[in-house]
CSV table of C-alpha atoms and ligand atoms in Angstrom, one decimal:
chain,number,residue,atom,x,y,z
X,1,MET,CA,-19.5,19.0,-2.3
X,2,THR,CA,-17.2,21.6,-4.0
X,3,GLY,CA,-17.3,24.7,-1.7
X,4,THR,CA,-16.5,28.3,-2.6
X,5,VAL,CA,-13.5,29.5,-0.7
X,6,PRO,CA,-12.4,33.0,-0.1
X,7,ALA,CA,-9.7,34.0,-2.6
X,8,SER,CA,-7.4,34.8,0.3
X,9,THR,CA,-7.0,31.1,1.0
X,10,MET,CA,-5.8,30.4,-2.5
X,11,THR,CA,-2.1,29.8,-2.3
X,12,ARG,CA,-1.4,28.3,-5.7
X,13,ASP,CA,-2.7,28.3,-9.2
X,14,ALA,CA,-5.9,26.3,-8.7
X,15,ALA,CA,-6.2,25.4,-12.3
X,16,THR,CA,-2.9,23.6,-12.6
X,17,ASP,CA,-3.3,22.0,-9.2
X,18,ALA,CA,-6.8,20.7,-9.7
X,19,GLY,CA,-7.1,17.3,-8.0
X,20,GLY,CA,-3.7,17.7,-6.2
X,21,VAL,CA,-3.4,17.2,-2.5
X,22,SER,CA,-0.6,19.0,-0.6
X,23,ILE,CA,0.1,18.1,3.0
X,24,GLU,CA,2.6,20.3,4.6
X,25,GLY,CA,4.2,19.7,8.0
X,26,VAL,CA,1.1,18.1,9.4
X,27,THR,CA,1.0,16.8,13.0
X,28,LYS,CA,-1.9,15.1,14.8
X,29,LEU,CA,-1.7,14.5,18.5
X,30,TYR,CA,-4.0,12.2,20.5
X,31,GLY,CA,-3.2,13.2,24.0
X,32,SER,CA,0.6,13.2,24.1
X,33,ALA,CA,0.9,10.5,21.3
X,34,LYS,CA,1.8,11.7,17.8
X,35,ALA,CA,-0.4,9.8,15.4
X,36,VAL,CA,1.0,11.8,12.5
X,37,ASP,CA,4.3,13.5,12.9
X,38,ASP,CA,5.3,16.6,10.8
X,39,LEU,CA,4.2,14.8,7.6
X,40,THR,CA,4.8,16.4,4.2
X,41,LEU,CA,3.4,14.9,1.1
X,42,ASP,CA,2.4,16.1,-2.4
X,43,VAL,CA,-0.2,13.9,-4.2
X,44,ARG,CA,-0.1,14.8,-7.8
X,45,PRO,CA,-3.3,15.5,-9.7
X,46,GLY,CA,-4.7,12.3,-11.3
X,47,GLU,CA,-2.3,10.1,-9.4
X,48,PHE,CA,-3.0,6.8,-7.6
X,49,LEU,CA,-1.1,7.1,-4.4
X,50,SER,CA,-1.1,4.5,-1.6
X,51,LEU,CA,-0.3,5.1,2.0
X,52,LEU,CA,1.2,1.8,3.1
X,53,GLY,CA,2.4,0.7,6.5
X,54,PRO,CA,1.6,-1.5,9.5
X,55,SER,CA,-1.3,-1.0,11.9
X,56,GLY,CA,-1.0,2.2,13.9
X,57,CYS,CA,1.5,4.1,11.6
X,58,GLY,CA,-1.0,6.9,11.0
X,59,LYS,CA,-2.5,6.0,7.6
X,60,THR,CA,-6.1,6.4,8.5
X,61,THR,CA,-5.5,9.6,10.5
X,62,THR,CA,-3.8,11.2,7.5
X,63,LEU,CA,-6.7,10.2,5.3
X,64,ARG,CA,-9.3,11.5,7.8
X,65,MET,CA,-7.5,14.9,8.0
X,66,ILE,CA,-7.6,15.2,4.2
X,67,ALA,CA,-11.3,14.4,4.4
X,68,GLY,CA,-11.9,16.8,7.2
X,69,PHE,CA,-13.0,14.3,9.8
X,70,GLU,CA,-9.9,15.2,11.9
X,71,TYR,CA,-8.2,18.5,12.4
X,72,PRO,CA,-4.4,18.7,12.4
X,73,ASP,CA,-2.6,20.2,15.4
X,74,ALA,CA,-0.1,21.8,13.1
X,75,GLY,CA,0.5,22.2,9.4
X,76,ASP,CA,-1.6,22.8,6.3
X,77,ILE,CA,-3.6,20.7,3.9
X,78,ARG,CA,-4.4,22.0,0.4
X,79,ILE,CA,-6.7,20.5,-2.1
X,80,SER,CA,-6.5,21.8,-5.7
X,81,GLY,CA,-4.2,24.5,-4.5
X,82,ARG,CA,-6.5,25.8,-1.7
X,83,SER,CA,-6.1,25.4,2.0
X,84,VAL,CA,-9.1,23.3,3.2
X,85,LEU,CA,-8.5,23.6,7.0
X,86,ASN,CA,-11.4,26.0,7.3
X,87,LEU,CA,-13.8,23.8,5.3
X,88,PRO,CA,-16.0,21.1,6.8
X,89,PRO,CA,-15.9,17.6,5.1
X,90,HIS,CA,-18.9,18.2,2.9
X,91,ARG,CA,-17.4,21.4,1.4
X,92,ARG,CA,-14.1,19.7,0.4
X,93,GLU,CA,-13.8,18.3,-3.2
X,94,VAL,CA,-13.2,14.8,-1.8
X,95,ASN,CA,-15.2,11.8,-1.0
X,96,THR,CA,-14.3,8.7,1.0
X,97,VAL,CA,-14.9,4.9,0.5
X,98,PHE,CA,-14.5,2.9,3.7
X,99,GLN,CA,-13.8,-0.7,4.4
X,100,ALA,CA,-17.3,-1.2,5.6
X,101,TYR,CA,-19.5,-0.4,2.7
X,102,ALA,CA,-22.0,1.5,4.8
X,103,LEU,CA,-24.9,1.1,2.4
X,104,PHE,CA,-28.5,1.7,3.7
X,105,PRO,CA,-30.1,-1.8,3.8
X,106,HIS,CA,-33.6,-0.6,3.3
X,107,LEU,CA,-32.8,1.4,0.1
X,108,THR,CA,-32.3,0.0,-3.3
X,109,VAL,CA,-29.0,0.2,-5.1
X,110,ALA,CA,-30.2,3.2,-7.1
X,111,GLU,CA,-31.5,4.9,-4.0
X,112,ASN,CA,-28.2,4.3,-2.2
X,113,VAL,CA,-26.3,5.8,-5.1
X,114,ALA,CA,-28.7,8.8,-5.4
X,115,TYR,CA,-28.7,9.5,-1.6
X,116,GLY,CA,-26.2,12.4,-1.8
X,117,LEU,CA,-27.9,14.0,-4.8
X,118,GLN,CA,-31.3,13.7,-3.0
X,119,GLN,CA,-29.9,15.5,0.1
X,120,ARG,CA,-28.8,18.3,-2.1
X,121,ARG,CA,-32.2,18.4,-3.8
X,122,VAL,CA,-30.8,17.7,-7.3
X,123,PRO,CA,-33.9,17.5,-9.6
X,124,LYS,CA,-35.2,13.9,-10.0
X,125,SER,CA,-34.6,13.6,-13.7
X,126,GLU,CA,-30.9,14.7,-13.3
X,127,GLN,CA,-30.6,12.2,-10.4
X,128,ARG,CA,-31.8,9.4,-12.7
X,129,THR,CA,-29.3,10.2,-15.4
X,130,ARG,CA,-26.4,10.6,-12.9
X,131,VAL,CA,-27.2,7.4,-11.0
X,132,GLY,CA,-27.3,5.5,-14.3
X,133,GLU,CA,-23.9,6.9,-15.3
X,134,ALA,CA,-22.5,6.2,-11.8
X,135,LEU,CA,-23.7,2.6,-12.0
X,136,ASP,CA,-22.3,2.2,-15.5
X,137,MET,CA,-18.9,3.1,-14.1
X,138,VAL,CA,-18.9,0.0,-12.0
X,139,GLN,CA,-20.9,-2.1,-14.5
X,140,LEU,CA,-23.9,-2.6,-12.2
X,141,ARG,CA,-26.7,-0.7,-13.9
X,142,SER,CA,-28.8,-3.9,-14.1
X,143,PHE,CA,-28.7,-4.2,-10.3
X,144,ALA,CA,-30.3,-0.8,-9.7
X,145,ASP,CA,-33.5,-2.2,-8.2
X,146,ARG,CA,-31.9,-4.7,-5.9
X,147,LYS,CA,-31.3,-4.3,-2.1
X,148,PRO,CA,-27.8,-4.4,-0.8
X,149,THR,CA,-28.4,-7.8,0.9
X,150,GLN,CA,-29.0,-9.3,-2.6
X,151,LEU,CA,-25.5,-8.4,-3.6
X,152,SER,CA,-22.1,-10.0,-3.1
X,153,GLY,CA,-19.5,-8.3,-1.0
X,154,GLY,CA,-17.6,-7.2,-4.1
X,155,GLN,CA,-20.8,-5.8,-5.7
X,156,GLN,CA,-21.7,-3.9,-2.5
X,157,GLN,CA,-18.2,-2.3,-2.5
X,158,ARG,CA,-18.6,-1.3,-6.2
X,159,ILE,CA,-21.9,0.3,-5.2
X,160,ALA,CA,-20.2,2.2,-2.4
X,161,LEU,CA,-17.6,3.3,-5.0
X,162,SER,CA,-20.2,4.5,-7.4
X,163,ARG,CA,-22.0,6.4,-4.6
X,164,ALA,CA,-18.7,8.1,-3.8
X,165,LEU,CA,-17.9,8.9,-7.4
X,166,ILE,CA,-21.4,10.2,-8.4
X,167,ASN,CA,-20.4,13.8,-7.8
X,168,ARG,CA,-17.1,13.3,-9.6
X,169,PRO,CA,-14.9,14.5,-6.6
X,170,SER,CA,-11.5,15.7,-7.5
X,171,VAL,CA,-10.0,13.4,-5.0
X,172,LEU,CA,-11.3,10.0,-3.8
X,173,LEU,CA,-10.0,8.7,-0.5
X,174,LEU,CA,-10.1,5.0,0.0
X,175,ASP,CA,-9.6,3.4,3.4
X,176,GLU,CA,-8.8,-0.3,3.0
X,177,PRO,CA,-11.8,-0.7,0.7
X,178,LEU,CA,-10.9,-4.2,-0.3
X,179,ALA,CA,-10.0,-5.6,3.0
X,180,ALA,CA,-13.3,-7.4,3.6
X,181,LEU,CA,-13.2,-9.2,0.3
X,182,ASP,CA,-11.8,-12.7,-0.3
X,183,ARG,CA,-8.5,-13.0,-2.1
X,184,GLN,CA,-9.7,-13.7,-5.6
X,185,LEU,CA,-12.3,-11.0,-5.5
X,186,ARG,CA,-9.8,-8.6,-4.0
X,187,GLU,CA,-7.4,-9.2,-6.9
X,188,GLU,CA,-10.2,-8.7,-9.5
X,189,MET,CA,-11.3,-5.5,-7.7
X,190,GLN,CA,-7.7,-4.2,-7.6
X,191,LEU,CA,-7.6,-4.4,-11.4
X,192,GLU,CA,-11.0,-2.8,-11.8
X,193,LEU,CA,-10.2,0.0,-9.4
X,194,LYS,CA,-7.0,0.8,-11.2
X,195,LEU,CA,-8.7,0.8,-14.6
X,196,LEU,CA,-11.6,3.0,-13.3
X,197,GLN,CA,-9.1,5.5,-11.8
X,198,ALA,CA,-7.1,5.7,-15.0
X,199,ARG,CA,-10.4,6.2,-17.0
X,200,LEU,CA,-11.8,8.9,-14.8
X,201,GLY,CA,-8.4,10.7,-14.1
X,202,THR,CA,-9.6,11.2,-10.4
X,203,THR,CA,-6.8,11.4,-7.8
X,204,PHE,CA,-7.0,8.4,-5.6
X,205,VAL,CA,-5.4,8.3,-2.1
X,206,PHE,CA,-5.6,4.7,-1.0
X,207,VAL,CA,-4.8,3.4,2.5
X,208,THR,CA,-3.6,-0.2,2.8
X,209,HIS,CA,-1.4,-2.4,4.9
X,210,ASP,CA,-1.2,-4.9,2.1
X,211,GLN,CA,2.0,-4.4,0.2
X,212,ALA,CA,0.9,-6.6,-2.8
X,213,GLU,CA,-2.2,-4.4,-3.2
X,214,ALA,CA,-0.1,-1.2,-3.1
X,215,LEU,CA,2.5,-2.6,-5.5
X,216,SER,CA,-0.1,-3.7,-8.0
X,217,MET,CA,-2.2,-0.5,-8.2
X,218,SER,CA,-0.2,2.5,-7.3
X,219,ASP,CA,1.6,5.1,-9.3
X,220,ARG,CA,3.5,5.9,-6.1
X,221,ILE,CA,3.6,4.4,-2.7
X,222,ALA,CA,4.3,6.3,0.6
X,223,VAL,CA,5.7,3.8,3.1
X,224,MET,CA,4.7,5.1,6.5
X,225,ARG,CA,6.3,4.5,9.9
X,226,ALA,CA,5.3,6.0,13.2
X,227,GLY,CA,3.4,8.9,11.7
X,228,ARG,CA,6.0,9.8,9.1
X,229,ILE,CA,6.9,8.9,5.5
X,230,GLU,CA,9.9,6.6,5.4
X,231,GLN,CA,10.0,6.5,1.6
X,232,LEU,CA,7.9,7.8,-1.3
X,233,ASP,CA,8.5,6.4,-4.8
X,234,ALA,CA,7.1,4.3,-7.6
X,235,PRO,CA,6.5,0.7,-6.7
X,236,ALA,CA,9.3,-0.7,-8.8
X,237,ALA,CA,11.8,1.8,-7.4
X,238,ILE,CA,10.8,1.1,-3.8
X,239,TYR,CA,11.1,-2.7,-4.5
X,240,ALA,CA,14.5,-2.4,-6.2
X,241,GLU,CA,16.0,0.4,-4.0
X,242,PRO,CA,14.4,0.4,-0.5
X,243,ALA,CA,15.9,3.3,1.5
X,244,SER,CA,16.0,1.5,4.8
X,245,ALA,CA,15.8,-2.0,6.4
X,246,TYR,CA,12.2,-1.1,7.5
X,247,VAL,CA,11.1,-0.4,3.9
X,248,ALA,CA,13.0,-3.5,2.7
X,249,SER,CA,11.2,-5.7,5.1
X,250,PHE,CA,7.8,-4.2,4.4
X,251,ILE,CA,7.9,-4.4,0.6
X,252,GLY,CA,8.5,-8.0,-0.6
X,253,GLN,CA,10.5,-10.5,1.4
X,254,GLN,CA,14.1,-10.3,2.5
X,255,ASN,CA,16.8,-12.5,4.2
X,256,PHE,CA,18.4,-10.2,6.7
X,257,ILE,CA,21.8,-11.2,8.0
X,258,PRO,CA,23.0,-9.1,10.9
X,259,GLY,CA,26.5,-8.1,11.6
X,260,THR,CA,28.9,-5.1,11.8
X,261,VAL,CA,30.2,-3.0,9.0
X,262,HIS,CA,33.5,-4.3,7.5
X,263,SER,CA,36.7,-2.2,7.7
X,264,ASP,CA,36.3,-1.2,4.0
X,265,GLY,CA,32.9,0.2,4.7
X,266,ALA,CA,31.4,-1.7,1.7
X,267,ALA,CA,30.5,-5.0,3.3
X,268,VAL,CA,29.0,-6.5,6.5
X,269,ASP,CA,30.9,-9.0,8.7
X,270,THR,CA,28.3,-11.7,9.4
X,271,ALA,CA,28.2,-15.3,10.7
X,272,LEU,CA,28.1,-16.3,7.0
X,273,GLY,CA,31.4,-14.4,6.3
X,274,VAL,CA,32.1,-11.0,4.8
X,275,LEU,CA,29.1,-10.0,2.7
X,276,PRO,CA,29.8,-7.2,0.2
X,277,GLY,CA,26.9,-5.2,-1.1
X,278,ARG,CA,25.5,-1.7,-1.9
X,279,TRP,CA,24.2,0.7,0.7
X,280,GLY,CA,20.5,1.4,0.7
X,281,GLY,CA,19.9,4.8,2.3
X,282,GLU,CA,22.1,5.9,5.2
X,283,VAL,CA,25.7,4.7,5.0
X,284,VAL,CA,27.0,3.3,8.4
X,285,ALA,CA,30.6,3.6,9.6
X,286,ALA,CA,32.9,0.6,9.9
X,287,GLY,CA,32.4,-1.4,13.1
X,288,ARG,CA,28.8,-0.3,13.6
X,289,ALA,CA,25.7,-2.6,13.5
X,290,ALA,CA,24.2,-3.2,10.1
X,291,VAL,CA,22.4,-5.9,8.1
X,292,ALA,CA,23.0,-7.4,4.7
X,293,ALA,CA,19.7,-8.1,2.9
X,294,ILE,CA,19.2,-10.6,0.1
X,295,ARG,CA,15.8,-11.1,-1.5
X,296,PRO,CA,14.7,-14.8,-1.8
X,297,GLU,CA,14.5,-14.6,-5.6
X,298,PHE,CA,18.1,-13.5,-5.9
X,299,ILE,CA,19.4,-16.7,-4.4
X,300,ARG,CA,20.3,-19.7,-6.6
X,301,LEU,CA,20.5,-23.2,-5.4
X,302,GLU,CA,23.6,-25.1,-6.6
X,303,ASP,CA,25.6,-28.3,-6.1
X,304,PRO,CA,26.9,-28.3,-2.5
X,305,LEU,CA,30.2,-29.8,-3.6
X,306,ARG,CA,31.0,-26.9,-5.9
X,307,GLN,CA,33.7,-24.8,-4.4
X,308,GLY,CA,33.2,-21.0,-4.4
X,309,ASP,CA,30.9,-18.3,-3.1
X,310,GLY,CA,27.7,-18.6,-1.2
X,311,VAL,CA,26.9,-20.7,1.8
X,312,ARG,CA,26.3,-24.4,2.3
X,313,GLY,CA,23.1,-25.5,4.1
X,314,THR,CA,20.5,-28.2,4.6
X,315,VAL,CA,17.0,-28.1,3.0
X,316,LEU,CA,14.4,-27.8,5.7
X,317,GLY,CA,11.2,-27.5,3.6
X,318,VAL,CA,10.0,-27.1,0.1
X,319,SER,CA,6.7,-25.6,-1.0
X,320,HIS,CA,5.3,-25.1,-4.4
X,321,LEU,CA,3.8,-21.7,-5.3
X,322,GLY,CA,2.7,-22.6,-8.8
X,323,GLU,CA,5.4,-21.1,-11.0
X,324,THR,CA,7.9,-20.8,-8.2
X,325,LEU,CA,9.4,-23.1,-5.6
X,326,GLN,CA,10.0,-21.7,-2.1
X,327,VAL,CA,12.8,-23.5,-0.2
X,328,LEU,CA,13.8,-23.0,3.4
X,329,VAL,CA,17.4,-23.7,4.1
X,330,ASP,CA,19.2,-24.1,7.4
X,331,VAL,CA,22.6,-22.3,6.9
X,332,GLY,CA,23.6,-22.6,10.6
X,333,LEU,CA,22.1,-19.2,11.6
X,334,GLU,CA,19.3,-18.7,14.1
X,335,GLN,CA,17.2,-17.5,11.2
X,336,LYS,CA,16.7,-19.7,8.1
X,337,MET,CA,17.4,-18.6,4.6
X,338,LEU,CA,14.4,-18.3,2.3
X,339,VAL,CA,15.0,-19.0,-1.4
X,340,ARG,CA,12.5,-18.6,-4.2
X,341,THR,CA,13.4,-20.1,-7.6
X,342,PRO,CA,11.5,-20.8,-10.8
X,343,ALA,CA,10.0,-24.2,-10.4
X,344,PRO,CA,10.9,-25.7,-13.8
X,345,ALA,CA,14.6,-24.9,-13.4
X,346,ALA,CA,14.8,-25.9,-9.7
X,347,PRO,CA,16.7,-29.1,-8.7
X,348,VAL,CA,14.5,-31.8,-7.2
X,349,LEU,CA,14.8,-31.2,-3.5
X,350,GLN,CA,13.8,-32.9,-0.3
X,351,PRO,CA,14.2,-32.0,3.3
X,352,GLY,CA,17.6,-33.1,4.5
X,353,ASP,CA,19.3,-32.5,1.2
X,354,ASP,CA,22.6,-30.7,1.2
X,355,ILE,CA,22.6,-27.6,-1.0
X,356,ARG,CA,24.6,-24.4,-1.7
X,357,CYS,CA,22.9,-21.0,-1.7
X,358,VAL,CA,24.7,-18.6,-4.1
X,359,TRP,CA,24.0,-15.0,-4.9
X,360,ASP,CA,25.7,-12.0,-6.6
X,361,ALA,CA,27.1,-9.2,-4.5
X,362,ALA,CA,25.2,-6.8,-6.8
X,363,ASP,CA,21.9,-8.1,-5.4
X,364,VAL,CA,22.9,-7.5,-1.7
X,365,ARG,CA,21.8,-4.3,0.0
X,366,LEU,CA,23.4,-3.1,3.2
X,367,PHE,CA,21.3,-1.2,5.7
X,368,ALA,CA,21.7,0.4,9.1
X,369,ALA,CA,20.4,-2.2,11.6
X,370,GLU,CA,17.9,0.2,13.1
X,371,GLY,CA,14.4,-0.7,11.7
X,372,ALA,CA,15.4,-4.2,10.7
X,373,PRO,CA,12.9,-6.8,12.0
X,374,SER,CA,14.0,-9.0,14.9
X,375,THR,CA,15.4,-12.4,13.9
X,376,ALA,CA,12.2,-14.0,15.2
X,377,THR,CA,10.0,-12.2,12.5
X,378,HIS,CA,12.2,-11.3,9.6
X,379,VAL,CA,11.1,-14.0,7.3
X,380,ILE,CA,7.4,-14.3,6.7
X,381,ASN,CA,5.3,-16.9,5.1
X,382,LEU,CA,7.7,-19.7,5.8
X,383,PRO,CA,6.9,-23.0,4.2
X,384,ALA,CA,6.2,-25.6,6.9
X,385,PRO,CA,9.1,-28.1,7.1
X,386,ALA,CA,7.9,-31.3,5.5
H,418,ATP,P1,-4.7,0.7,11.0
H,418,ATP,O1,-4.2,0.1,9.8
H,418,ATP,O2,-4.7,-0.3,12.2
H,418,ATP,O3,-6.0,1.4,10.8
H,418,ATP,P2,-3.3,3.2,10.8
H,418,ATP,O4,-2.0,3.2,10.2
H,418,ATP,O5,-4.4,3.7,10.0
H,418,ATP,O6,-3.7,1.8,11.5
H,418,ATP,P3,-4.2,5.2,12.6
H,418,ATP,O7,-5.6,4.7,12.7
H,418,ATP,O8,-4.0,6.5,11.9
H,418,ATP,O9,-3.2,4.1,12.1
H,418,ATP,O10,-3.7,5.5,14.1
H,418,ATP,C1,-2.4,6.1,14.4
H,418,ATP,C2,-2.2,6.1,15.9
H,418,ATP,O11,-3.1,7.0,16.5
H,418,ATP,C3,-2.4,4.8,16.6
H,418,ATP,O12,-1.5,4.7,17.6
H,418,ATP,C4,-3.8,4.9,17.1
H,418,ATP,O13,-4.0,4.1,18.3
H,418,ATP,C5,-4.0,6.4,17.4
H,418,ATP,N1,-5.3,6.9,17.3
H,418,ATP,C6,-6.1,6.9,16.1
H,418,ATP,N2,-7.3,7.4,16.4
H,418,ATP,C7,-7.3,7.7,17.7
H,418,ATP,C8,-8.3,8.4,18.5
H,418,ATP,N3,-9.5,8.8,18.0
H,418,ATP,N4,-8.0,8.6,19.8
H,418,ATP,C9,-6.8,8.2,20.3
H,418,ATP,N5,-5.8,7.6,19.5
H,418,ATP,C10,-6.1,7.4,18.2
């Protein structure tokens, strides 16, 4: 798997960069369409980095170029400090786990895991030791003699993982590996994967369109849009300080209230009044289109007769999400306001109740309108009105 490369292609100190992936100004065209557009990204050695974004934003194409299954039209890709553009996939220090487990049905678990070693004619005794170790990594040694059809989906994916890790690649590329699993299993596997990655210290580049998955596992998340990276940061930082309306809408939920920038430049004039807040990303000039964004968990529900800030509305629906209560409120806008509040502290509410939604200006972010979702789609997972 690890190939020897001419010294001339070494551009950095390979020892300190071992396991790092450096993508520099990479573009990939399909016909005239740019699947990846001048993308630059440094994945640190030993890091769990997720590429997150909607379908078609270029995540898989980026991963496939690192793996060597696609060739960039421009730019360079280095793994462990060496340019890999002249190396075929099997000579790069990477391995890939796909959504479809791609196990051979006629081979046992152990034979599936050993396949790569067999191809490279590794001696049988060494194969046995390494297969045992690889199955231990995913706690499935006792399943060695089973066929893939005798395993659950989660177990099959763990086998695919152990097969990909058997050669201890410097970098593991994972393309939506948990997408086919049901929710509970997916959440268990997220934890397992993260623990495994931390234990092995292998660099993981993980492709997903599931923000919860990216938030729960990653050291850093690259939010992609139209072949580019819109924001790259730690999950908590991206959640707290999204750099654009696009990122704000993609990570967590938001109430977007459209309007124009107030004359003081620090608020948005909206149908709910002047909403002061703090700019996220680009600052927009007074009079130009912008949105004020408030996360559902930053809105409190209070007595409608209390005078003061916020906005009065009518409860449309209430849904219980275990610890939290999700409430949809009609505040007289085309879009409804979504509020999430701790269930024990929430007032007893029914559809039709009069209520006041209150928030602190410190929790309001202002964004350029460009990239904000349309009013028809900006609130997701709405509770059905009762
Ligand atoms: P998904 O989550 O749906 O897999 P993605 O973010 O991984 O999406 P890519 O698969 O990288 O996106 O695709 C990026 C763009 O490139 C899309 O517009 C896609 O239609 C296009 N594309 C990808 N592969 C090819 C190909 N082999 N030929 C032509 N166009 C392609």
